[in-house]
Amino acid sequence: MGYDKYAAHFVMLEGQSTIFALRDALPVKGHIKIETGNGKGAMRVVVQNMQYYEKGPYIYKLILFGKKKERTIHKIMGTVNINKQGSGETYLRFNPLDIDGKGNPISAYNAAIIVAVSLKNEKESLHPILKGEIITQDPETDVTEEALEVETENFAQFAQEESFTKQEPIAQPKRVFSDFYNKFLIDSCDRCVRMSRYYDDITPFKTDLTRARWKKIVNVGNLPIVSPGAYYFATKYRHYIFGITEKRCYLGIPGRMMKEEQPDGGESGFVYWQPIVGASHSDDAYGYWIAAINMENGDIEEV
């Protein structure tokens, strides 16, 4: 696996503790977008509702864990930055063929964990806050789903606290993962609804099947996670549109009515296209690929 072609993967992070939550009534949550291509790699780490420390006593670190033959491997990727509002967005770069400087590729790692590290007591155990499963493994890599046993004392205690034992695989059941993703998507859309109040209504279409109230959002970083392709084209055109009805929210990704500009070829829900005002249904016309999100269950549906 040379990582020459572009690929993107999302790691959904599940909260493990509320001790470091900024607001007790809200969950700690986050995600990681892993992108590889042209022999290079980058991670975008996004977290919410985490306690802010200006000068300690804790800092947050992203650590990757994996299994190589019978040996546990880990890599401290870097510090996860948090602002005073409890949210953070951190970008990290890496070599996908040798992520840890020891010849281990990104595919050798199957778990991502954000931990709190004490700055005052170096013997204090790490505090796991968020964890998620990495699904970028190369099928030929000898990585199992056995429990993670870490070599240092702190990591060993951390693993014990998290029940990373040989009797309990680290992989989460698919049903739980799907439920979490749907809830995360609903929360993301709710946040867009609140944010959109500060934007003026627009009328992007002459005829609109959705009958939604539309807003133009130029901050692409606020795009709810639905697909790598949606993020790619929203970034390319430097905006997206967000629509609201009573039971649905809609995401409109700019692009022409051609397969090359359809997010993920339609597999992620962007199967309906509408031309902008004054344009027609043709290959050269500009418009928006639209996906609908059911706000009751988080499912992505056809328009």
Short mmCIF file of C-alpha atoms in Angstrom, two decimals:
data_model
loop_
_atom_site.label_atom_id
_atom_site.label_comp_id
_atom_site.label_asym_id
_atom_site.label_seq_id
_atom_site.Cartn_x
_atom_site.Cartn_y
_atom_site.Cartn_z
CA MET A 1 0.00 0.00 0.00
CA GLY A 2 1.78 3.16 -1.23
CA TYR A 3 -0.85 5.74 -0.20
CA ASP A 4 -0.49 7.46 -3.56
CA LYS A 5 -4.22 7.81 -4.23
CA TYR A 6 -6.35 10.14 -2.15
CA ALA A 7 -8.34 8.47 0.62
CA ALA A 8 -10.19 9.84 3.64
CA HIS A 9 -11.41 8.04 6.75
CA PHE A 10 -13.35 9.24 9.76
CA VAL A 11 -12.74 8.07 13.31
CA MET A 12 -15.75 8.75 15.53
CA LEU A 13 -14.58 9.38 19.08
CA GLU A 14 -16.76 8.21 21.96
CA GLY A 15 -16.60 9.81 25.40
CA GLN A 16 -14.99 7.70 28.12
CA SER A 17 -15.19 10.07 31.09
CA THR A 18 -17.07 13.23 32.13
CA ILE A 19 -14.35 14.32 34.58
CA PHE A 20 -12.81 16.62 31.97
CA ALA A 21 -16.11 17.86 30.52
CA LEU A 22 -16.53 21.64 30.44
CA ARG A 23 -20.28 21.36 30.92
CA ASP A 24 -21.55 18.45 32.99
CA ALA A 25 -24.91 18.35 31.21
CA LEU A 26 -23.31 17.79 27.79
CA PRO A 27 -21.25 14.84 26.52
CA VAL A 28 -17.61 15.06 25.51
CA LYS A 29 -17.34 14.16 21.85
CA GLY A 30 -15.21 14.50 18.76
CA HIS A 31 -13.91 12.97 15.56
CA ILE A 32 -10.75 12.61 13.52
CA LYS A 33 -10.53 12.93 9.76
CA ILE A 34 -7.54 11.01 8.39
CA GLU A 35 -6.47 11.86 4.85
CA THR A 36 -3.74 10.20 2.80
CA GLY A 37 -2.51 10.73 -0.72
CA ASN A 38 0.62 11.37 -2.76
CA GLY A 39 2.59 9.53 -0.08
CA LYS A 40 1.58 12.04 2.61
CA GLY A 41 -0.89 12.04 5.49
CA ALA A 42 -2.81 14.56 7.59
CA MET A 43 -5.20 14.39 10.53
CA ARG A 44 -7.86 16.89 11.52
CA VAL A 45 -8.82 16.39 15.17
CA VAL A 46 -12.05 18.04 16.33
CA VAL A 47 -13.29 17.89 19.93
CA GLN A 48 -16.10 19.50 21.92
CA ASN A 49 -16.98 20.21 25.54
CA MET A 50 -13.55 19.58 27.05
CA GLN A 51 -12.17 21.42 30.06
CA TYR A 52 -9.91 24.34 29.21
CA TYR A 53 -6.58 24.75 31.00
CA GLU A 54 -4.57 27.85 30.16
CA LYS A 55 -1.36 26.75 31.91
CA GLY A 56 -2.15 23.31 33.24
CA PRO A 57 -2.50 21.26 35.34
CA TYR A 58 -3.38 19.03 32.34
CA ILE A 59 -2.78 18.93 28.62
CA TYR A 60 -4.45 16.67 26.07
CA LYS A 61 -2.61 14.24 23.82
CA LEU A 62 -3.71 12.10 20.88
CA ILE A 63 -2.23 8.59 21.05
CA LEU A 64 -2.56 5.83 18.46
CA PHE A 65 -2.42 2.17 19.49
CA GLY A 66 -1.84 -0.91 17.42
CA LYS A 67 -0.63 -4.48 17.43
CA LYS A 68 2.36 -5.74 15.47
CA LYS A 69 2.68 -9.47 15.75
CA GLU A 70 2.61 -10.06 19.52
CA ARG A 71 3.82 -6.60 20.49
CA THR A 72 1.73 -3.55 21.33
CA ILE A 73 2.83 -0.36 19.62
CA HIS A 74 1.79 3.20 20.33
CA LYS A 75 2.53 6.62 18.91
CA ILE A 76 1.93 9.99 20.59
CA MET A 77 0.75 12.09 17.66
CA GLY A 78 0.73 15.44 19.41
CA THR A 79 -1.14 17.90 21.61
CA VAL A 80 -4.86 18.51 21.10
CA ASN A 81 -5.54 22.22 21.58
CA ILE A 82 -8.67 23.47 23.38
CA ASN A 83 -10.11 26.99 23.47
CA LYS A 84 -11.99 28.66 26.32
CA GLN A 85 -15.31 27.46 24.88
CA GLY A 86 -14.21 23.85 25.32
CA SER A 87 -13.82 23.05 21.63
CA GLY A 88 -10.73 22.53 19.57
CA GLU A 89 -9.47 21.81 16.07
CA THR A 90 -5.94 20.49 15.62
CA TYR A 91 -4.09 19.55 12.43
CA LEU A 92 -1.33 16.95 12.44
CA ARG A 93 0.82 15.70 9.56
CA PHE A 94 2.45 12.30 9.26
CA ASN A 95 4.15 9.88 6.91
CA PRO A 96 1.55 7.14 6.23
CA LEU A 97 4.26 4.59 5.41
CA ASP A 98 6.26 5.32 8.58
CA ILE A 99 4.06 7.13 11.07
CA ASP A 100 6.23 6.50 14.14
CA GLY A 101 9.75 6.58 12.73
CA LYS A 102 10.05 2.84 13.30
CA GLY A 103 8.78 1.64 9.95
CA ASN A 104 5.15 1.13 11.05
CA PRO A 105 2.50 2.45 8.63
CA ILE A 106 -0.79 4.04 9.65
CA SER A 107 -2.48 0.72 8.86
CA ALA A 108 -0.68 -0.87 11.83
CA TYR A 109 -2.78 1.19 14.23
CA ASN A 110 -6.37 0.39 15.07
CA ALA A 111 -7.30 2.68 17.95
CA ALA A 112 -7.12 6.42 18.60
CA ILE A 113 -7.38 7.75 22.14
CA ILE A 114 -7.29 11.29 23.51
CA VAL A 115 -5.96 11.39 27.05
CA ALA A 116 -5.35 14.02 29.71
CA VAL A 117 -1.75 14.16 30.90
CA SER A 118 -0.78 15.72 34.23
CA LEU A 119 1.83 18.46 34.06
CA LYS A 120 2.40 18.41 37.81
CA ASN A 121 2.79 14.71 38.54
CA GLU A 122 4.66 12.63 35.96
CA LYS A 123 3.67 9.44 37.80
CA GLU A 124 -0.05 10.16 37.54
CA SER A 125 -1.88 7.78 35.25
CA LEU A 126 -3.19 8.95 31.93
CA HIS A 127 -6.88 9.83 31.90
CA PRO A 128 -8.70 8.53 28.80
CA ILE A 129 -11.33 10.99 27.56
CA LEU A 130 -12.21 9.94 24.02
CA LYS A 131 -11.51 6.83 21.98
CA GLY A 132 -12.36 5.51 18.55
CA GLU A 133 -11.60 2.69 16.14
CA ILE A 134 -9.38 3.32 13.14
CA ILE A 135 -10.56 1.41 10.09
CA THR A 136 -7.73 2.13 7.64
CA GLN A 137 -5.91 -1.17 8.20
CA ASP A 138 -4.22 -2.96 5.34
CA PRO A 139 -5.77 -6.49 5.30
CA GLU A 140 -2.27 -7.93 4.92
CA THR A 141 -1.00 -6.23 8.08
CA ASP A 142 -0.75 -8.54 11.07
CA VAL A 143 -2.96 -6.47 13.42
CA THR A 144 -5.39 -8.26 15.72
CA GLU A 145 -8.27 -7.03 17.86
CA GLU A 146 -6.74 -8.34 21.04
CA ALA A 147 -6.44 -6.11 24.07
CA LEU A 148 -3.75 -3.49 24.13
CA GLU A 149 -0.94 -4.09 26.62
CA VAL A 150 1.30 -1.05 26.87
CA GLU A 151 4.91 -1.31 27.92
CA THR A 152 5.28 1.65 30.29
CA GLU A 153 3.73 1.65 33.77
CA ASN A 154 1.43 4.57 33.05
CA PHE A 155 0.18 3.06 29.82
CA ALA A 156 -0.30 -0.31 31.49
CA GLN A 157 -2.50 1.21 34.19
CA PHE A 158 -4.36 3.17 31.56
CA ALA A 159 -5.02 -0.02 29.62
CA GLN A 160 -6.25 -1.77 32.77
CA GLU A 161 -8.63 1.06 33.61
CA GLU A 162 -10.06 0.90 30.12
CA SER A 163 -10.51 -2.90 30.27
CA PHE A 164 -8.13 -3.41 27.37
CA THR A 165 -7.53 -7.01 28.36
CA LYS A 166 -7.04 -10.11 26.27
CA GLN A 167 -10.60 -11.13 27.01
CA GLU A 168 -12.10 -7.91 25.63
CA PRO A 169 -11.44 -6.80 22.03
CA ILE A 170 -11.06 -3.10 21.46
CA ALA A 171 -13.39 -3.08 18.45
CA GLN A 172 -16.86 -1.73 19.18
CA PRO A 173 -20.00 -3.49 17.90
CA LYS A 174 -21.18 -2.04 14.62
CA ARG A 175 -24.60 -1.28 16.05
CA VAL A 176 -23.12 1.00 18.69
CA PHE A 177 -20.93 2.74 16.15
CA SER A 178 -23.89 3.40 13.86
CA ASP A 179 -26.02 4.73 16.70
CA PHE A 180 -23.24 7.05 17.77
CA TYR A 181 -22.72 8.31 14.23
CA ASN A 182 -26.42 9.09 13.78
CA LYS A 183 -26.56 10.96 17.09
CA PHE A 184 -23.40 12.84 16.18
CA LEU A 185 -24.92 13.82 12.83
CA ILE A 186 -28.11 15.06 14.52
CA ASP A 187 -26.05 17.13 16.96
CA SER A 188 -24.02 18.57 14.07
CA CYS A 189 -27.19 19.55 12.23
CA ASP A 190 -28.64 21.08 15.40
CA ARG A 191 -25.51 23.17 15.70
CA CYS A 192 -25.90 24.29 12.09
CA VAL A 193 -29.52 25.25 12.76
CA ARG A 194 -28.45 27.47 15.66
CA MET A 195 -25.56 28.92 13.69
CA SER A 196 -27.70 29.60 10.61
CA ARG A 197 -29.79 32.13 12.51
CA TYR A 198 -26.97 34.59 11.97
CA TYR A 199 -27.10 34.15 8.19
CA ASP A 200 -29.58 35.72 5.79
CA ASP A 201 -32.00 33.58 3.83
CA ILE A 202 -31.08 32.95 0.21
CA THR A 203 -33.05 31.69 -2.79
CA PRO A 204 -30.59 29.51 -4.71
CA PHE A 205 -33.18 27.71 -6.84
CA LYS A 206 -36.04 28.74 -9.12
CA THR A 207 -37.84 25.46 -8.44
CA ASP A 208 -37.03 23.74 -5.16
CA LEU A 209 -38.30 20.23 -4.42
CA THR A 210 -37.16 20.46 -0.79
CA ARG A 211 -39.13 23.65 0.06
CA ALA A 212 -36.44 24.41 2.61
CA ARG A 213 -35.19 27.73 3.96
CA TRP A 214 -31.65 27.99 2.68
CA LYS A 215 -28.55 29.68 4.09
CA LYS A 216 -25.14 30.06 2.45
CA ILE A 217 -22.35 28.98 4.82
CA VAL A 218 -18.82 30.08 3.95
CA ASN A 219 -17.17 28.45 6.99
CA VAL A 220 -16.62 25.00 5.50
CA GLY A 221 -15.24 23.74 8.82
CA ASN A 222 -18.81 23.75 10.17
CA LEU A 223 -20.02 21.28 7.53
CA PRO A 224 -21.61 18.27 9.31
CA ILE A 225 -19.70 15.07 8.65
CA VAL A 226 -21.57 13.17 5.97
CA SER A 227 -18.93 12.21 3.42
CA PRO A 228 -15.34 12.92 2.34
CA GLY A 229 -16.58 13.97 -1.10
CA ALA A 230 -18.93 16.58 0.33
CA TYR A 231 -16.12 18.15 2.32
CA TYR A 232 -13.82 18.09 -0.71
CA PHE A 233 -16.20 19.98 -3.03
CA ALA A 234 -17.36 22.38 -0.31
CA THR A 235 -13.69 23.25 0.24
CA LYS A 236 -13.08 23.55 -3.50
CA TYR A 237 -15.97 26.00 -3.96
CA ARG A 238 -15.42 27.60 -0.53
CA HIS A 239 -18.98 27.27 0.73
CA TYR A 240 -22.03 25.05 1.07
CA ILE A 241 -25.73 25.71 1.63
CA PHE A 242 -27.82 24.53 4.54
CA GLY A 243 -31.58 24.02 4.33
CA ILE A 244 -34.14 23.64 7.10
CA THR A 245 -37.66 22.21 7.21
CA GLU A 246 -39.75 20.97 10.10
CA LYS A 247 -38.35 17.41 10.18
CA ARG A 248 -35.32 17.54 7.93
CA CYS A 249 -32.15 19.47 7.32
CA TYR A 250 -30.54 19.58 3.90
CA LEU A 251 -26.94 19.91 2.82
CA GLY A 252 -26.25 21.41 -0.57
CA ILE A 253 -22.76 20.88 -1.99
CA PRO A 254 -21.79 23.06 -4.99
CA GLY A 255 -20.92 21.32 -8.22
CA ARG A 256 -21.97 20.63 -11.76
CA MET A 257 -24.37 17.88 -12.78
CA MET A 258 -21.64 15.41 -13.70
CA LYS A 259 -20.32 12.26 -12.06
CA GLU A 260 -16.92 13.84 -11.48
CA GLU A 261 -18.46 16.48 -9.21
CA GLN A 262 -21.01 14.32 -7.41
CA PRO A 263 -19.83 13.70 -3.81
CA ASP A 264 -18.74 10.06 -3.50
CA GLY A 265 -20.60 9.19 -6.70
CA GLY A 266 -23.89 9.43 -4.81
CA GLU A 267 -23.06 6.63 -2.37
CA SER A 268 -23.18 8.97 0.63
CA GLY A 269 -26.66 10.31 -0.14
CA PHE A 270 -25.97 13.16 -2.56
CA VAL A 271 -28.09 11.83 -5.42
CA TYR A 272 -30.36 14.82 -6.12
CA TRP A 273 -29.12 17.86 -8.05
CA GLN A 274 -30.78 21.24 -8.54
CA PRO A 275 -29.46 24.04 -10.81
CA ILE A 276 -28.98 27.53 -9.47
CA VAL A 277 -31.33 30.32 -10.49
CA GLY A 278 -30.88 31.06 -14.19
CA ALA A 279 -29.18 27.75 -15.00
CA SER A 280 -30.56 24.65 -16.69
CA HIS A 281 -30.08 20.91 -16.31
CA SER A 282 -26.88 20.53 -18.33
CA ASP A 283 -23.35 19.30 -17.75
CA ASP A 284 -21.91 22.81 -17.77
CA ALA A 285 -24.50 24.34 -15.45
CA TYR A 286 -23.73 24.96 -11.82
CA GLY A 287 -25.97 23.85 -9.01
CA TYR A 288 -25.97 21.85 -5.79
CA TRP A 289 -25.90 18.16 -4.93
CA ILE A 290 -28.33 17.73 -2.04
CA ALA A 291 -28.65 15.17 0.75
CA ALA A 292 -31.40 15.10 3.38
CA ILE A 293 -30.88 14.27 7.07
CA ASN A 294 -33.80 12.99 9.11
CA MET A 295 -33.62 14.99 12.35
CA GLU A 296 -35.46 12.30 14.34
CA ASN A 297 -33.10 9.39 13.72
CA GLY A 298 -30.07 10.85 11.93
CA ASP A 299 -30.56 8.78 8.77
CA ILE A 300 -29.40 10.20 5.44
CA GLU A 301 -32.33 9.94 3.06
CA GLU A 302 -33.20 10.67 -0.54
CA VAL A 303 -34.71 14.08 -1.23
#
